[in-house]
Amino acid sequence: MRPDDREAVFSPLRELGKLAPFQWSAGLVVRGMAELRIADALGDDRRTTDEIAEAIRAHRPSLERFLRVCELHRLVAPADDPAEGGVRHWELTPAGHLLRSDVPSLRGFGIAVNAPGMTRPWELVADVVRTGCPATRTVWGMDHWEYYAAHPDEARSYAETCASLSVEAAEALVASLSLAGEREIVDVGGSPGTVLARLLREVPGAHGVLLDLPWAVGHARETFEKEGLAGRVELVPGDFRHEVPAGGSLYLLKNVLCDLDDTAAAQLLANVAKAAEPGSRLVLLDWEYTEHSSHVHANDVEFMVLTGGRARTGDEYRGLLADAGFDACRRVPLAGHERAPIALIESVRA
């Protein structure tokens, strides 16, 4: 057989490398490292496997093997060369630092998106594509939010995820919108309260109302108590699919519609329109579906699998708002994120 012929023969081992098969476990490795608090044990230092094992109370041989796969995923790196006769020391990479809990990080995100509540429904992604129906109820016998109510540990990691991702969004919002004169800001589905807290600091005379499911309201309460804003906020446990608090001068929907199908999204906006007085503002901040490939396309399929929701184009958001009775819909550039696939739309209750 000539060399060219050998190259033409299909080689499973050679082709397997193109699929990078170890990548399937990347998220689970991130979650394991975060739950074990390996990043906390390392911090800004260099430590041996024995030192890390003692700090996190782990089985040393198993930890050594796990650290090698963390190295493969560029979460940790050897700080020296053990081949020279020394003992290997480990240190965090920039990605590994994102799993610390003692600094601003994405630790909660790393746990939540790789925990069973989000990963198990993905096992049925082919069925979701065939049927158009989300998989969470099929897998767990309950919807995505009921699952969190029944699994508080995962719910806390999800709340940490929302908080970490909302800090930057809140700063961008106050830099993009005029909030002067607002008297009551209603954050619909706004737990853990990070965004509303920032808006209330921006408008000292405003009162806040946060509506979310009962299991989520507790996380918001912690936020407002920590920020010293508990006296300026009313926490309303409830379901926005049924009713929204009345009397707000500004209603905020941040990353809420993306979790809803078109029917549920229209119902929510109808509830807001019913609660809002004429002239009240509705501000929508959500992922925008564009022709340019981005992480939003992955998010979109995640919404499809978990909740039946979807990312929408700017025109689709504006159409939903107009159908619900909101006028003067205008796209507002999101300060610092003007090119990001994020829609910031301001509208007025007719």
mmCIF file of C-alpha atoms in Angstrom:
data_model
loop_
_atom_site.group_PDB
_atom_site.id
_atom_site.type_symbol
_atom_site.label_atom_id
_atom_site.label_comp_id
_atom_site.label_asym_id
_atom_site.label_seq_id
_atom_site.Cartn_x
_atom_site.Cartn_y
_atom_site.Cartn_z
ATOM 1 C CA MET A 1 0.000 0.000 0.000
ATOM 2 C CA ARG A 2 1.375 3.372 -1.014
ATOM 3 C CA PRO A 3 1.648 6.180 1.583
ATOM 4 C CA ASP A 4 -1.099 8.123 -0.185
ATOM 5 C CA ASP A 5 -3.393 5.105 0.061
ATOM 6 C CA ARG A 6 -2.725 4.753 3.791
ATOM 7 C CA GLU A 7 -3.669 8.408 4.286
ATOM 8 C CA ALA A 8 -6.924 7.812 2.429
ATOM 9 C CA VAL A 9 -7.974 4.960 4.716
ATOM 10 C CA PHE A 10 -10.339 6.100 7.473
ATOM 11 C CA SER A 11 -8.572 6.037 10.843
ATOM 12 C CA PRO A 12 -10.944 6.293 13.821
ATOM 13 C CA LEU A 13 -8.095 7.130 16.193
ATOM 14 C CA ARG A 14 -6.779 9.894 13.956
ATOM 15 C CA GLU A 15 -10.228 11.354 13.288
ATOM 16 C CA LEU A 16 -11.231 11.145 16.954
ATOM 17 C CA GLY A 17 -8.741 13.865 17.719
ATOM 18 C CA LYS A 18 -10.700 16.266 15.503
ATOM 19 C CA LEU A 19 -13.747 15.803 17.729
ATOM 20 C CA ALA A 20 -11.704 16.605 20.881
ATOM 21 C CA PRO A 21 -13.666 13.947 22.832
ATOM 22 C CA PHE A 22 -12.469 15.199 26.218
ATOM 23 C CA GLN A 23 -14.452 18.398 25.623
ATOM 24 C CA TRP A 24 -17.728 16.683 26.489
ATOM 25 C CA SER A 25 -16.715 16.743 30.145
ATOM 26 C CA ALA A 26 -15.394 20.310 30.225
ATOM 27 C CA GLY A 27 -18.446 21.758 31.954
ATOM 28 C CA LEU A 28 -18.545 18.956 34.497
ATOM 29 C CA VAL A 29 -14.866 19.526 35.283
ATOM 30 C CA VAL A 30 -15.597 23.222 35.849
ATOM 31 C CA ARG A 31 -18.483 22.362 38.130
ATOM 32 C CA GLY A 32 -16.415 19.821 40.089
ATOM 33 C CA MET A 33 -13.550 22.257 40.576
ATOM 34 C CA ALA A 34 -15.982 24.961 41.727
ATOM 35 C CA GLU A 35 -17.830 22.686 44.151
ATOM 36 C CA LEU A 36 -14.556 21.391 45.598
ATOM 37 C CA ARG A 37 -13.372 25.012 46.047
ATOM 38 C CA ILE A 38 -9.974 24.188 44.566
ATOM 39 C CA ALA A 39 -9.668 27.755 43.284
ATOM 40 C CA ASP A 40 -10.237 29.064 46.819
ATOM 41 C CA ALA A 41 -7.557 26.728 48.167
ATOM 42 C CA LEU A 42 -5.052 28.017 45.607
ATOM 43 C CA GLY A 43 -5.994 31.693 45.474
ATOM 44 C CA ASP A 44 -2.949 33.683 44.420
ATOM 45 C CA ASP A 45 -0.530 31.057 45.792
ATOM 46 C CA ARG A 46 1.214 27.945 44.553
ATOM 47 C CA ARG A 47 0.419 24.717 46.378
ATOM 48 C CA THR A 48 1.191 21.026 46.165
ATOM 49 C CA THR A 49 -1.473 18.397 45.685
ATOM 50 C CA ASP A 50 -1.026 17.396 49.343
ATOM 51 C CA GLU A 51 -1.644 20.969 50.493
ATOM 52 C CA ILE A 52 -4.728 21.340 48.336
ATOM 53 C CA ALA A 53 -6.065 17.958 49.461
ATOM 54 C CA GLU A 54 -5.695 18.970 53.097
ATOM 55 C CA ALA A 55 -7.371 22.337 52.494
ATOM 56 C CA ILE A 56 -10.427 20.888 50.758
ATOM 57 C CA ARG A 57 -10.458 17.541 52.625
ATOM 58 C CA ALA A 58 -10.092 15.438 49.494
ATOM 59 C CA HIS A 59 -8.641 12.015 48.699
ATOM 60 C CA ARG A 60 -5.104 12.892 47.601
ATOM 61 C CA PRO A 61 -4.627 10.317 44.779
ATOM 62 C CA SER A 62 -8.026 11.134 43.280
ATOM 63 C CA LEU A 63 -7.327 14.848 43.534
ATOM 64 C CA GLU A 64 -4.017 14.432 41.684
ATOM 65 C CA ARG A 65 -5.818 12.723 38.824
ATOM 66 C CA PHE A 66 -8.542 15.385 38.779
ATOM 67 C CA LEU A 67 -5.992 18.223 38.744
ATOM 68 C CA ARG A 68 -4.440 16.738 35.616
ATOM 69 C CA VAL A 69 -7.754 17.056 33.758
ATOM 70 C CA CYS A 70 -8.185 20.561 35.185
ATOM 71 C CA GLU A 71 -4.799 21.268 33.612
ATOM 72 C CA LEU A 72 -6.051 19.841 30.320
ATOM 73 C CA HIS A 73 -8.898 22.372 30.416
ATOM 74 C CA ARG A 74 -6.488 25.198 31.311
ATOM 75 C CA LEU A 75 -7.969 25.834 34.754
ATOM 76 C CA VAL A 76 -4.751 25.110 36.636
ATOM 77 C CA ALA A 77 -1.124 24.846 35.557
ATOM 78 C CA PRO A 78 2.056 23.360 37.022
ATOM 79 C CA ALA A 79 4.090 26.110 38.638
ATOM 80 C CA ASP A 80 7.338 24.177 38.282
ATOM 81 C CA ASP A 81 8.788 21.108 36.599
ATOM 82 C CA PRO A 82 8.565 18.015 38.851
ATOM 83 C CA ALA A 83 10.869 16.198 36.449
ATOM 84 C CA GLU A 84 13.720 18.175 37.974
ATOM 85 C CA GLY A 85 13.287 16.276 41.207
ATOM 86 C CA GLY A 86 10.959 18.608 43.071
ATOM 87 C CA VAL A 87 7.329 18.215 44.065
ATOM 88 C CA ARG A 88 4.796 19.617 41.629
ATOM 89 C CA HIS A 89 3.130 22.836 42.683
ATOM 90 C CA TRP A 90 -0.113 24.011 41.119
ATOM 91 C CA GLU A 91 -1.357 27.510 40.394
ATOM 92 C CA LEU A 92 -4.518 28.954 38.918
ATOM 93 C CA THR A 93 -4.735 30.105 35.338
ATOM 94 C CA PRO A 94 -6.790 33.219 34.477
ATOM 95 C CA ALA A 95 -9.737 30.904 33.760
ATOM 96 C CA GLY A 96 -9.237 29.135 37.085
ATOM 97 C CA HIS A 97 -9.461 32.438 38.951
ATOM 98 C CA LEU A 98 -13.030 32.754 37.662
ATOM 99 C CA LEU A 99 -14.029 29.887 39.976
ATOM 100 C CA ARG A 100 -12.974 31.595 43.220
ATOM 101 C CA SER A 101 -15.594 32.666 45.743
ATOM 102 C CA ASP A 102 -13.499 35.309 47.525
ATOM 103 C CA VAL A 103 -13.314 37.681 44.518
ATOM 104 C CA PRO A 104 -15.846 38.720 41.845
ATOM 105 C CA SER A 105 -16.140 35.609 39.713
ATOM 106 C CA LEU A 106 -18.340 33.226 37.754
ATOM 107 C CA ARG A 107 -18.259 30.398 40.302
ATOM 108 C CA GLY A 108 -22.049 30.225 40.630
ATOM 109 C CA PHE A 109 -22.378 30.218 36.857
ATOM 110 C CA GLY A 110 -19.869 27.360 36.561
ATOM 111 C CA ILE A 111 -21.945 25.277 38.955
ATOM 112 C CA ALA A 112 -25.450 26.203 37.811
ATOM 113 C CA VAL A 113 -25.069 25.673 34.066
ATOM 114 C CA ASN A 114 -23.399 22.301 34.608
ATOM 115 C CA ALA A 115 -25.684 20.999 37.365
ATOM 116 C CA PRO A 116 -28.406 18.393 36.702
ATOM 117 C CA GLY A 117 -31.211 20.956 36.405
ATOM 118 C CA MET A 118 -29.643 22.314 33.232
ATOM 119 C CA THR A 119 -27.681 19.361 31.878
ATOM 120 C CA ARG A 120 -30.118 16.466 32.173
ATOM 121 C CA PRO A 121 -32.757 18.025 29.883
ATOM 122 C CA TRP A 122 -30.040 18.441 27.223
ATOM 123 C CA GLU A 123 -29.928 14.644 26.966
ATOM 124 C CA LEU A 124 -33.254 14.944 25.111
ATOM 125 C CA VAL A 125 -32.205 17.729 22.741
ATOM 126 C CA ALA A 126 -32.960 15.564 19.709
ATOM 127 C CA ASP A 127 -36.526 15.035 20.966
ATOM 128 C CA VAL A 128 -36.875 18.785 21.571
ATOM 129 C CA VAL A 129 -35.863 19.490 17.975
ATOM 130 C CA ARG A 130 -38.337 16.872 16.732
ATOM 131 C CA THR A 131 -41.289 18.036 18.829
ATOM 132 C CA GLY A 132 -40.643 21.710 19.628
ATOM 133 C CA CYS A 133 -41.430 21.005 23.292
ATOM 134 C CA PRO A 134 -38.977 21.695 26.169
ATOM 135 C CA ALA A 135 -37.517 18.663 27.925
ATOM 136 C CA THR A 136 -37.467 19.699 31.582
ATOM 137 C CA ARG A 137 -40.934 18.429 32.443
ATOM 138 C CA THR A 138 -40.250 15.155 30.652
ATOM 139 C CA VAL A 139 -37.035 14.641 32.649
ATOM 140 C CA TRP A 140 -38.088 15.940 36.070
ATOM 141 C CA GLY A 141 -41.880 15.879 36.048
ATOM 142 C CA MET A 142 -41.939 19.660 36.672
ATOM 143 C CA ASP A 143 -40.972 22.830 34.878
ATOM 144 C CA HIS A 144 -37.589 24.529 35.159
ATOM 145 C CA TRP A 145 -38.599 26.949 37.930
ATOM 146 C CA GLU A 146 -40.431 24.293 39.936
ATOM 147 C CA TYR A 147 -37.222 22.276 39.781
ATOM 148 C CA TYR A 148 -35.299 25.107 41.460
ATOM 149 C CA ALA A 149 -37.972 25.389 44.144
ATOM 150 C CA ALA A 150 -37.400 21.698 44.892
ATOM 151 C CA HIS A 151 -33.577 21.926 44.743
ATOM 152 C CA PRO A 152 -32.476 24.944 46.807
ATOM 153 C CA ASP A 153 -28.739 24.279 46.468
ATOM 154 C CA GLU A 154 -28.936 24.514 42.695
ATOM 155 C CA ALA A 155 -31.265 27.494 43.027
ATOM 156 C CA ARG A 156 -28.651 29.342 45.074
ATOM 157 C CA SER A 157 -25.994 28.739 42.423
ATOM 158 C CA TYR A 158 -28.446 29.982 39.804
ATOM 159 C CA ALA A 159 -29.076 33.116 41.894
ATOM 160 C CA GLU A 160 -25.320 33.673 42.155
ATOM 161 C CA THR A 161 -25.156 33.346 38.369
ATOM 162 C CA CYS A 162 -27.853 35.974 37.891
ATOM 163 C CA ALA A 163 -26.168 38.299 40.374
ATOM 164 C CA SER A 164 -22.720 38.080 38.785
ATOM 165 C CA LEU A 165 -24.050 38.602 35.263
ATOM 166 C CA SER A 166 -26.333 41.446 36.337
ATOM 167 C CA VAL A 167 -23.728 43.726 37.900
ATOM 168 C CA GLU A 168 -22.353 44.863 34.551
ATOM 169 C CA ALA A 169 -25.824 45.046 33.008
ATOM 170 C CA ALA A 170 -27.040 47.279 35.841
ATOM 171 C CA GLU A 171 -24.173 49.714 35.336
ATOM 172 C CA ALA A 172 -24.855 49.797 31.611
ATOM 173 C CA LEU A 173 -28.547 50.480 32.234
ATOM 174 C CA VAL A 174 -27.981 53.501 34.464
ATOM 175 C CA ALA A 175 -25.473 54.832 31.935
ATOM 176 C CA SER A 176 -27.944 54.398 29.062
ATOM 177 C CA LEU A 177 -31.269 55.588 30.489
ATOM 178 C CA SER A 178 -32.502 58.693 32.225
ATOM 179 C CA LEU A 179 -34.104 57.643 35.513
ATOM 180 C CA ALA A 180 -34.649 61.095 36.952
ATOM 181 C CA GLY A 181 -38.096 61.535 38.449
ATOM 182 C CA GLU A 182 -38.966 57.850 38.674
ATOM 183 C CA ARG A 183 -41.043 57.238 41.788
ATOM 184 C CA GLU A 184 -41.674 53.485 41.701
ATOM 185 C CA ILE A 185 -39.567 50.960 39.786
ATOM 186 C CA VAL A 186 -41.131 47.514 39.383
ATOM 187 C CA ASP A 187 -38.627 44.775 38.514
ATOM 188 C CA VAL A 188 -40.601 41.857 37.099
ATOM 189 C CA GLY A 189 -38.842 38.527 37.644
ATOM 190 C CA GLY A 190 -35.912 40.471 39.065
ATOM 191 C CA SER A 191 -34.377 38.171 41.674
ATOM 192 C CA PRO A 192 -31.730 38.323 43.077
ATOM 193 C CA GLY A 193 -32.291 42.086 42.998
ATOM 194 C CA THR A 194 -28.881 43.200 41.752
ATOM 195 C CA VAL A 195 -30.266 45.426 39.004
ATOM 196 C CA LEU A 196 -33.054 46.983 41.067
ATOM 197 C CA ALA A 197 -30.599 47.749 43.871
ATOM 198 C CA ARG A 198 -28.368 49.635 41.430
ATOM 199 C CA LEU A 199 -31.313 51.593 40.015
ATOM 200 C CA LEU A 200 -32.471 52.571 43.493
ATOM 201 C CA ARG A 201 -29.008 53.852 44.349
ATOM 202 C CA GLU A 202 -29.156 55.941 41.168
ATOM 203 C CA VAL A 203 -32.568 57.431 42.109
ATOM 204 C CA PRO A 204 -32.513 57.985 45.893
ATOM 205 C CA GLY A 205 -36.151 59.124 45.982
ATOM 206 C CA ALA A 206 -37.578 56.079 44.222
ATOM 207 C CA HIS A 207 -39.288 53.091 45.786
ATOM 208 C CA GLY A 208 -38.744 49.599 44.410
ATOM 209 C CA VAL A 209 -40.997 46.582 43.930
ATOM 210 C CA LEU A 210 -39.578 43.187 43.015
ATOM 211 C CA LEU A 211 -41.839 40.405 41.833
ATOM 212 C CA ASP A 212 -40.571 36.848 41.557
ATOM 213 C CA LEU A 213 -41.412 33.285 42.511
ATOM 214 C CA PRO A 214 -41.459 32.536 46.252
ATOM 215 C CA TRP A 215 -38.222 30.525 46.208
ATOM 216 C CA ALA A 216 -36.416 33.375 44.424
ATOM 217 C CA VAL A 217 -37.616 36.228 46.642
ATOM 218 C CA GLY A 218 -35.417 35.061 49.521
ATOM 219 C CA HIS A 219 -32.282 35.597 47.448
ATOM 220 C CA ALA A 220 -33.439 39.125 46.609
ATOM 221 C CA ARG A 221 -34.069 39.865 50.276
ATOM 222 C CA GLU A 222 -30.435 38.991 51.026
ATOM 223 C CA THR A 223 -29.286 41.429 48.323
ATOM 224 C CA PHE A 224 -31.318 44.372 49.579
ATOM 225 C CA GLU A 225 -30.386 43.773 53.204
ATOM 226 C CA LYS A 226 -26.715 43.654 52.252
ATOM 227 C CA GLU A 227 -27.084 46.886 50.249
ATOM 228 C CA GLY A 228 -28.970 48.636 53.060
ATOM 229 C CA LEU A 229 -32.016 49.071 50.809
ATOM 230 C CA ALA A 230 -34.527 46.786 52.512
ATOM 231 C CA GLY A 231 -36.596 49.755 53.671
ATOM 232 C CA ARG A 232 -37.063 51.012 50.115
ATOM 233 C CA VAL A 233 -38.198 47.770 48.498
ATOM 234 C CA GLU A 234 -41.362 45.720 48.568
ATOM 235 C CA LEU A 235 -40.803 42.048 47.800
ATOM 236 C CA VAL A 236 -43.783 40.383 46.149
ATOM 237 C CA PRO A 237 -43.777 36.578 45.904
ATOM 238 C CA GLY A 238 -45.905 35.614 42.941
ATOM 239 C CA ASP A 239 -46.105 34.511 39.318
ATOM 240 C CA PHE A 240 -45.959 37.194 36.635
ATOM 241 C CA ARG A 241 -47.866 34.883 34.309
ATOM 242 C CA HIS A 242 -50.936 35.692 36.409
ATOM 243 C CA GLU A 243 -50.478 39.231 37.747
ATOM 244 C CA VAL A 244 -47.995 42.108 37.973
ATOM 245 C CA PRO A 245 -47.935 44.765 40.736
ATOM 246 C CA ALA A 246 -49.776 47.935 39.741
ATOM 247 C CA GLY A 247 -48.748 51.559 40.032
ATOM 248 C CA GLY A 248 -45.171 51.544 38.760
ATOM 249 C CA SER A 249 -43.778 54.527 36.933
ATOM 250 C CA LEU A 250 -41.180 52.236 35.343
ATOM 251 C CA TYR A 251 -41.419 48.495 34.704
ATOM 252 C CA LEU A 252 -38.255 46.503 34.029
ATOM 253 C CA LEU A 253 -38.050 43.179 32.206
ATOM 254 C CA LYS A 254 -34.466 41.953 32.143
ATOM 255 C CA ASN A 255 -33.829 38.567 30.515
ATOM 256 C CA VAL A 256 -37.376 37.477 31.211
ATOM 257 C CA LEU A 257 -39.013 37.192 27.792
ATOM 258 C CA CYS A 258 -36.221 34.899 26.569
ATOM 259 C CA ASP A 259 -37.479 32.222 28.965
ATOM 260 C CA LEU A 260 -41.032 32.406 27.584
ATOM 261 C CA ASP A 261 -42.669 31.167 24.409
ATOM 262 C CA ASP A 262 -44.655 33.668 22.361
ATOM 263 C CA THR A 263 -47.961 32.944 24.103
ATOM 264 C CA ALA A 264 -46.519 33.326 27.602
ATOM 265 C CA ALA A 265 -44.529 36.413 26.571
ATOM 266 C CA ALA A 266 -47.684 38.058 25.209
ATOM 267 C CA GLN A 267 -49.550 37.222 28.415
ATOM 268 C CA LEU A 268 -46.823 38.725 30.587
ATOM 269 C CA LEU A 269 -46.778 41.945 28.574
ATOM 270 C CA ALA A 270 -50.576 42.093 28.751
ATOM 271 C CA ASN A 271 -50.304 41.786 32.543
ATOM 272 C CA VAL A 272 -47.781 44.640 32.635
ATOM 273 C CA ALA A 273 -50.015 46.774 30.419
ATOM 274 C CA LYS A 274 -52.958 46.118 32.719
ATOM 275 C CA ALA A 275 -50.916 47.076 35.802
ATOM 276 C CA ALA A 276 -49.218 50.145 34.315
ATOM 277 C CA GLU A 277 -50.789 53.570 34.185
ATOM 278 C CA PRO A 278 -50.850 55.455 30.849
ATOM 279 C CA GLY A 279 -47.492 57.147 30.362
ATOM 280 C CA SER A 280 -45.582 54.623 32.469
ATOM 281 C CA ARG A 281 -42.372 53.313 30.911
ATOM 282 C CA LEU A 282 -41.464 49.729 30.194
ATOM 283 C CA VAL A 283 -37.780 48.953 29.733
ATOM 284 C CA LEU A 284 -36.838 45.639 28.164
ATOM 285 C CA LEU A 285 -33.290 44.257 28.228
ATOM 286 C CA ASP A 286 -32.808 40.870 26.624
ATOM 287 C CA TRP A 287 -30.670 38.734 24.328
ATOM 288 C CA GLU A 288 -31.068 39.637 20.670
ATOM 289 C CA TYR A 289 -31.124 37.068 17.908
ATOM 290 C CA THR A 290 -29.071 38.308 14.954
ATOM 291 C CA GLU A 291 -27.721 36.935 11.685
ATOM 292 C CA HIS A 292 -24.197 37.058 13.103
ATOM 293 C CA SER A 293 -23.198 33.895 14.963
ATOM 294 C CA SER A 294 -22.760 34.477 18.694
ATOM 295 C CA HIS A 295 -23.284 32.856 22.075
ATOM 296 C CA VAL A 296 -26.931 33.945 21.819
ATOM 297 C CA HIS A 297 -27.513 31.102 19.343
ATOM 298 C CA ALA A 298 -26.348 28.652 22.010
ATOM 299 C CA ASN A 299 -28.477 30.441 24.608
ATOM 300 C CA ASP A 300 -31.437 30.217 22.265
ATOM 301 C CA VAL A 301 -31.240 26.422 22.067
ATOM 302 C CA GLU A 302 -30.807 26.280 25.852
ATOM 303 C CA PHE A 303 -34.053 28.248 26.272
ATOM 304 C CA MET A 304 -35.685 25.850 23.808
ATOM 305 C CA VAL A 305 -34.544 22.817 25.816
ATOM 306 C CA LEU A 306 -35.167 24.109 29.346
ATOM 307 C CA THR A 307 -38.155 26.452 29.275
ATOM 308 C CA GLY A 308 -39.571 26.584 25.770
ATOM 309 C CA GLY A 309 -38.442 30.215 25.466
ATOM 310 C CA ARG A 310 -36.428 31.824 22.711
ATOM 311 C CA ALA A 311 -34.171 34.732 21.887
ATOM 312 C CA ARG A 312 -35.838 37.246 19.578
ATOM 313 C CA THR A 313 -34.862 39.858 17.045
ATOM 314 C CA GLY A 314 -35.308 43.525 17.875
ATOM 315 C CA ASP A 315 -38.323 43.685 15.544
ATOM 316 C CA GLU A 316 -39.925 40.707 17.298
ATOM 317 C CA TYR A 317 -39.537 42.371 20.694
ATOM 318 C CA ARG A 318 -41.023 45.601 19.378
ATOM 319 C CA GLY A 319 -43.914 43.673 17.836
ATOM 320 C CA LEU A 320 -44.747 42.011 21.145
ATOM 321 C CA LEU A 321 -44.651 45.366 22.927
ATOM 322 C CA ALA A 322 -46.865 47.060 20.361
ATOM 323 C CA ASP A 323 -49.413 44.232 20.456
ATOM 324 C CA ALA A 324 -49.631 44.605 24.249
ATOM 325 C CA GLY A 325 -50.393 48.326 24.069
ATOM 326 C CA PHE A 326 -46.982 49.958 24.383
ATOM 327 C CA ASP A 327 -46.150 52.879 22.105
ATOM 328 C CA ALA A 328 -43.057 54.889 21.230
ATOM 329 C CA CYS A 329 -40.866 51.781 21.201
ATOM 330 C CA ARG A 330 -37.291 52.849 20.619
ATOM 331 C CA ARG A 331 -34.014 51.008 20.565
ATOM 332 C CA VAL A 332 -31.552 52.516 23.049
ATOM 333 C CA PRO A 333 -27.796 51.909 22.656
ATOM 334 C CA LEU A 334 -26.545 49.978 25.691
ATOM 335 C CA ALA A 335 -23.569 51.966 26.949
ATOM 336 C CA GLY A 336 -20.348 49.995 26.590
ATOM 337 C CA HIS A 337 -22.114 47.162 24.779
ATOM 338 C CA GLU A 338 -23.335 48.857 21.622
ATOM 339 C CA ARG A 339 -22.144 45.995 19.379
ATOM 340 C CA ALA A 340 -23.256 43.184 21.689
ATOM 341 C CA PRO A 341 -26.261 41.003 20.753
ATOM 342 C CA ILE A 342 -28.376 42.652 23.448
ATOM 343 C CA ALA A 343 -31.594 44.578 22.855
ATOM 344 C CA LEU A 344 -32.406 47.527 25.117
ATOM 345 C CA ILE A 345 -35.872 48.794 24.197
ATOM 346 C CA GLU A 346 -37.796 51.559 25.925
ATOM 347 C CA SER A 347 -41.565 51.935 25.433
ATOM 348 C CA VAL A 348 -44.505 53.820 26.932
ATOM 349 C CA ARG A 349 -47.885 52.546 28.058
ATOM 350 C CA ALA A 350 -50.421 54.042 25.686
#
